[in-house]
Coordinates of C-alpha atoms in Angstrom, one line a residue:
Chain A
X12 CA -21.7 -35.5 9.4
X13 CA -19.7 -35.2 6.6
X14 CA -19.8 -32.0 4.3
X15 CA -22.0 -28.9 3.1
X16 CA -25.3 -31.1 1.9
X17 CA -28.0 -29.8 -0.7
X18 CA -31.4 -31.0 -2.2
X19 CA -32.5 -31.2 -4.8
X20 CA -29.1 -32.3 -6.5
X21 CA -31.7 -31.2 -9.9
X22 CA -35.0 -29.3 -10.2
X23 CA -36.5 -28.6 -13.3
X24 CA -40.1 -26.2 -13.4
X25 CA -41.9 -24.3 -15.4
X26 CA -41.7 -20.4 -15.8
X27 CA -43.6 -19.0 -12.9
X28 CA -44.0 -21.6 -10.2
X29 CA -42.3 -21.5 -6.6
X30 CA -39.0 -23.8 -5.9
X31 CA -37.0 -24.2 -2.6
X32 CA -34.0 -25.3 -2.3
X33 CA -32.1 -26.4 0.6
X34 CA -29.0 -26.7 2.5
X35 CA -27.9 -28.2 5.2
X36 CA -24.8 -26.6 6.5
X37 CA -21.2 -28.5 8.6
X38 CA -22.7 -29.2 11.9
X39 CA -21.2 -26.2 14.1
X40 CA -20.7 -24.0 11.3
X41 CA -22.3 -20.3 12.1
X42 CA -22.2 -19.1 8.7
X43 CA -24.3 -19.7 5.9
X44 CA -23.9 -18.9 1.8
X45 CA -25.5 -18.9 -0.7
X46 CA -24.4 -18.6 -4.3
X47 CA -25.6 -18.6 -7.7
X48 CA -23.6 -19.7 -10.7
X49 CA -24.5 -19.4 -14.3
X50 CA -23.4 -21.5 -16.9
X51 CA -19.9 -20.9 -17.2
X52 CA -19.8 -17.9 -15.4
X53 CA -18.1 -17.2 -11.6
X54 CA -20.3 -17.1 -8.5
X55 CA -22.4 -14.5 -7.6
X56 CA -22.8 -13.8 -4.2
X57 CA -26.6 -13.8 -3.1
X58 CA -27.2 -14.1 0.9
X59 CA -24.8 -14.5 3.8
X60 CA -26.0 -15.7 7.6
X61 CA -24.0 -15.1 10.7
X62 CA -25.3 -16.4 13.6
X63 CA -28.2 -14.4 15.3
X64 CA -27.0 -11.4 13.3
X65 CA -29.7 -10.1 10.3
X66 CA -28.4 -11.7 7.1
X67 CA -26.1 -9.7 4.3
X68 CA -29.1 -9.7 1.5
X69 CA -27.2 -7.3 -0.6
X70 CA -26.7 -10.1 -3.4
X71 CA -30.4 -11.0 -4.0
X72 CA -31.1 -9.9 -8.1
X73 CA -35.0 -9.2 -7.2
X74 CA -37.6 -9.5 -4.4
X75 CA -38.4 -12.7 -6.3
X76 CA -36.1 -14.3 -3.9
X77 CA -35.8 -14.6 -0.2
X78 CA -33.9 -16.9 2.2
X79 CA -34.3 -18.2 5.8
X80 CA -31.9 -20.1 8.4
X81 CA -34.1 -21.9 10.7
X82 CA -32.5 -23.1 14.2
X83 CA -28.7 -21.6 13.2
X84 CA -28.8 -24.5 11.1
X85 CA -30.5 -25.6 8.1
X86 CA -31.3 -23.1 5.2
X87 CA -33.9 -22.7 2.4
X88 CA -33.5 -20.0 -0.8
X89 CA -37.0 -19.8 -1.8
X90 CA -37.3 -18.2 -5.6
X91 CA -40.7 -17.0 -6.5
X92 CA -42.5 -17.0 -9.8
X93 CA -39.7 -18.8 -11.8
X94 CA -38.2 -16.8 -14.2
X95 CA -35.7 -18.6 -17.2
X96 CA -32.9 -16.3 -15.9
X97 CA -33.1 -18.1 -12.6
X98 CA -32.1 -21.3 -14.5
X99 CA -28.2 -21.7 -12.9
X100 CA -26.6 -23.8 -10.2
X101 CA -27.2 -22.8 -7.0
X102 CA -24.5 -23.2 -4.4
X103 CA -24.3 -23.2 -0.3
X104 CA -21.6 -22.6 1.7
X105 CA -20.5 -22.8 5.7
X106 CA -17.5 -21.7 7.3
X107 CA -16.8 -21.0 10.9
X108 CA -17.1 -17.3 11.7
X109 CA -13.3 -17.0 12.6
X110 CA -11.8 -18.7 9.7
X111 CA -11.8 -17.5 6.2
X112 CA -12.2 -20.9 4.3
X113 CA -15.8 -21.4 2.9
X114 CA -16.5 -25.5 2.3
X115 CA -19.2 -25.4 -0.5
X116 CA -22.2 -28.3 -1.4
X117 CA -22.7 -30.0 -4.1
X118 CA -25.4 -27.6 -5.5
X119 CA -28.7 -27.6 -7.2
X120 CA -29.2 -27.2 -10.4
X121 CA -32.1 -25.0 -11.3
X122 CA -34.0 -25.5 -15.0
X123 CA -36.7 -23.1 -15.7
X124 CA -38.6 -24.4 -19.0
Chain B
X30 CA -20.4 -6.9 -10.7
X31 CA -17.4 -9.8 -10.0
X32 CA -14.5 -7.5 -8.1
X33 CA -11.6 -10.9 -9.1
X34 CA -10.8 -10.9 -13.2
X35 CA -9.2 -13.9 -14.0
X36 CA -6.4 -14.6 -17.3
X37 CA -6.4 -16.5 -19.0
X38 CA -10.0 -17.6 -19.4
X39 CA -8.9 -20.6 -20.9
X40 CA -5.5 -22.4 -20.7
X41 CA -4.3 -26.2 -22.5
X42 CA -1.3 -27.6 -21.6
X43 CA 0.4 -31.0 -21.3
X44 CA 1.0 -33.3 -18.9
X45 CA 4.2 -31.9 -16.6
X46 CA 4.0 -28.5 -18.0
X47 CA 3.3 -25.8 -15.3
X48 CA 0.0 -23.9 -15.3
X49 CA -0.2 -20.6 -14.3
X50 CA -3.7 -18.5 -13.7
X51 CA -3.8 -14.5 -12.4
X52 CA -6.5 -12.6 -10.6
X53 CA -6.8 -8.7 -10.4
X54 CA -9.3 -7.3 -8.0
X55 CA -10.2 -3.9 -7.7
X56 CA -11.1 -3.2 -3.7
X57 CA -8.9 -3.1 -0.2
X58 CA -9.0 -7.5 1.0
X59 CA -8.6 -9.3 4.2
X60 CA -7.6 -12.3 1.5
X61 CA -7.5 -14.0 -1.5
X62 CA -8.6 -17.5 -1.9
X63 CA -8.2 -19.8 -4.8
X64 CA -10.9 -22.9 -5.2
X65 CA -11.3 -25.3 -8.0
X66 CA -14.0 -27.1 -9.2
X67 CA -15.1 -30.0 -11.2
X68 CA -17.9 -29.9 -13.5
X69 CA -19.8 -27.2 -12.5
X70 CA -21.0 -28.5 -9.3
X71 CA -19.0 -27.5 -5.4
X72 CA -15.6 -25.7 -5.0
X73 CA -12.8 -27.3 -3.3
X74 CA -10.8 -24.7 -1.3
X75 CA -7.1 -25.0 -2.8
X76 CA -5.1 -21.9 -0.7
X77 CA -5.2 -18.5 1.2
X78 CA -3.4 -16.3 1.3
X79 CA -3.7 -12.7 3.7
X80 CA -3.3 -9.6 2.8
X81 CA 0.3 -8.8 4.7
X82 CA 1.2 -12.1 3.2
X83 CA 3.7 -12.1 -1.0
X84 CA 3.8 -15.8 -1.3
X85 CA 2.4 -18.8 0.1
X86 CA 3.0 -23.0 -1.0
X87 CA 0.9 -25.9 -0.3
X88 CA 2.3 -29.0 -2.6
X89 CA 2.3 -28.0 -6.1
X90 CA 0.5 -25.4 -5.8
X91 CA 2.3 -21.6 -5.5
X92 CA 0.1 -18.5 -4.7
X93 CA 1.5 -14.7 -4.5
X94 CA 0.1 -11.3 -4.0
X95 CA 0.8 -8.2 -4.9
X96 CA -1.5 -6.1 -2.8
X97 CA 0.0 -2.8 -4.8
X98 CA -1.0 -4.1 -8.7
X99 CA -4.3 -5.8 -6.2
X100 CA -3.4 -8.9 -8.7
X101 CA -2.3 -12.7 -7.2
X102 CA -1.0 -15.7 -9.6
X103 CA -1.7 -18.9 -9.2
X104 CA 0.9 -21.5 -10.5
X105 CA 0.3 -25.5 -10.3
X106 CA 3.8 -27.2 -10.7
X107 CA 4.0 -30.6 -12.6
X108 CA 0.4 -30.7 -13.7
X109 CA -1.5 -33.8 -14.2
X110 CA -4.1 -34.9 -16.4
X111 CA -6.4 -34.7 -13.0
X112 CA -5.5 -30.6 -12.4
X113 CA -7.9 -30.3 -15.2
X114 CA -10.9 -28.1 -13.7
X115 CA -12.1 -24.8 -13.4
X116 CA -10.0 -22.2 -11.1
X117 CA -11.1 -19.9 -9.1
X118 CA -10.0 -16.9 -7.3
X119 CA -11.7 -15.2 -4.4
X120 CA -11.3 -12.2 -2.4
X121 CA -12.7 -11.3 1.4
X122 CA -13.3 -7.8 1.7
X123 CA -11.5 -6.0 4.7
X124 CA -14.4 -5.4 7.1
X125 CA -17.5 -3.2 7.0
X126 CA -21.0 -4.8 6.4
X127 CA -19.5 -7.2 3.3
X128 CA -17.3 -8.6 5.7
X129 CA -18.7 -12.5 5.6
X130 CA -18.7 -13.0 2.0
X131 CA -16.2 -13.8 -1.0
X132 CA -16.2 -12.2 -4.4
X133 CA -15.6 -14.6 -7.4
X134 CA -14.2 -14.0 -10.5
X135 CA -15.1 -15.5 -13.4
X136 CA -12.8 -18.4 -13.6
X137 CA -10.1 -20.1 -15.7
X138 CA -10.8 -23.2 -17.4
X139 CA -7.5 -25.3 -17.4
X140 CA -7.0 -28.8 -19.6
X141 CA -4.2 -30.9 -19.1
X142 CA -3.8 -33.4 -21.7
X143 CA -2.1 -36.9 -20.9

């Protein structure tokens, strides 16, 4: 396969329901990101996987969010009870655990109304 | 918090001119990366540069480091109307429990003009 994919490519709720977003990493890529952006702002860092290893959740903003990595592969960021804060792009990453370059997806972009 | 400031936050030039961006960072790094990306949406991954590494080139693209001043330029060479994007720089920590992820500053917007 080509690239880092995600889905939606848009998803637009309303203030307190559930979304999950997905990505679906380079086939053979170990590591998994996930970002968030905000609009015209940098990335901010939310959850890392590394293989079989427990995931780096340091960058979650709340228990509102959680994240899983079914198979080594494919991931879902699951954000509960929408808040308008949450509204941002939301961006995945993979990389092979020995190199340092991250290839990033096309994102989601989040509205919360 | 973002550990990588970037300056300018905005930069317009023309067509030819060169472009140059900086990054400071606060913490020890295994590296610095600089991506770019086109409205809003995924990062491309432009260069990388290592820690025991001043100065690295890829095309028109120039990147140093100054591990002492923990600051890194970037510097795009003959700039086209299609350099015009968002610029970012990134830093990998040097080990410990961060090790996997990159730290973002918050970007410089550069517009070339034809």
């Amino acid at each position: 396969g080509a690239g880092v994919s995600q889905s939606p490519s848009n998803k637009v709720t309303e203030k307190g329901k559930d979304v999950e977003l997905r990505c679906d990493p380079i086939s053979g890529h170990t590591a998994l990101y996930w970002y968030r952006q905000r609009l015209g702002q940098g990335l901010e860092f939310l959850i890392y996987f590394q293989g079989n290893s427990a995931p780096d959740k340091s960058g979650l903003p709340s228990d509102r969010f959680s994240a899983e990595r079914t198979g080594g592969s494919v991931s879902t960021l699951t954000i509960q009870r929408t808040q308008q804060e949450d509204s941002a792009v939301y961006l995945c990453a993979s990389s092979l655990p020995t190199l340092h370059t991250q290839y990033f997806g096309p994102g989601t972009r989040l509205t919360v109304l | 918090s973002q550990q990588g400031e970037e300056d300018p936050q905005a930069l317009s030039i023309q067509e030819g001119e060169n472009a140059t961006m900086n990054c400071s960072y606060k913490t020890s790094i295994n590296n610095l990366q600089w991506y770019r990306q086109n409205s809003g949406r995924g990062l491309v991954h432009l260069i990388l540069i290592r820690s025991n590494e001043r100065e690295k080139h890829s095309g028109r693209l120039r990147v140093t480091l100054d591990t002492s001043k923990k600051s890194s330029s970037l510097l795009i060479t003959a700039s086209r109307a299609a350099d015009t994007a968002s610029y970012f720089c990134a830093t990998r920590t040097d080990g410990g429990t961060s090790y996997g992820k990159l730290t973002f500053g918050q970007g410089t917007i550069l517009t070339v003009h034809p």
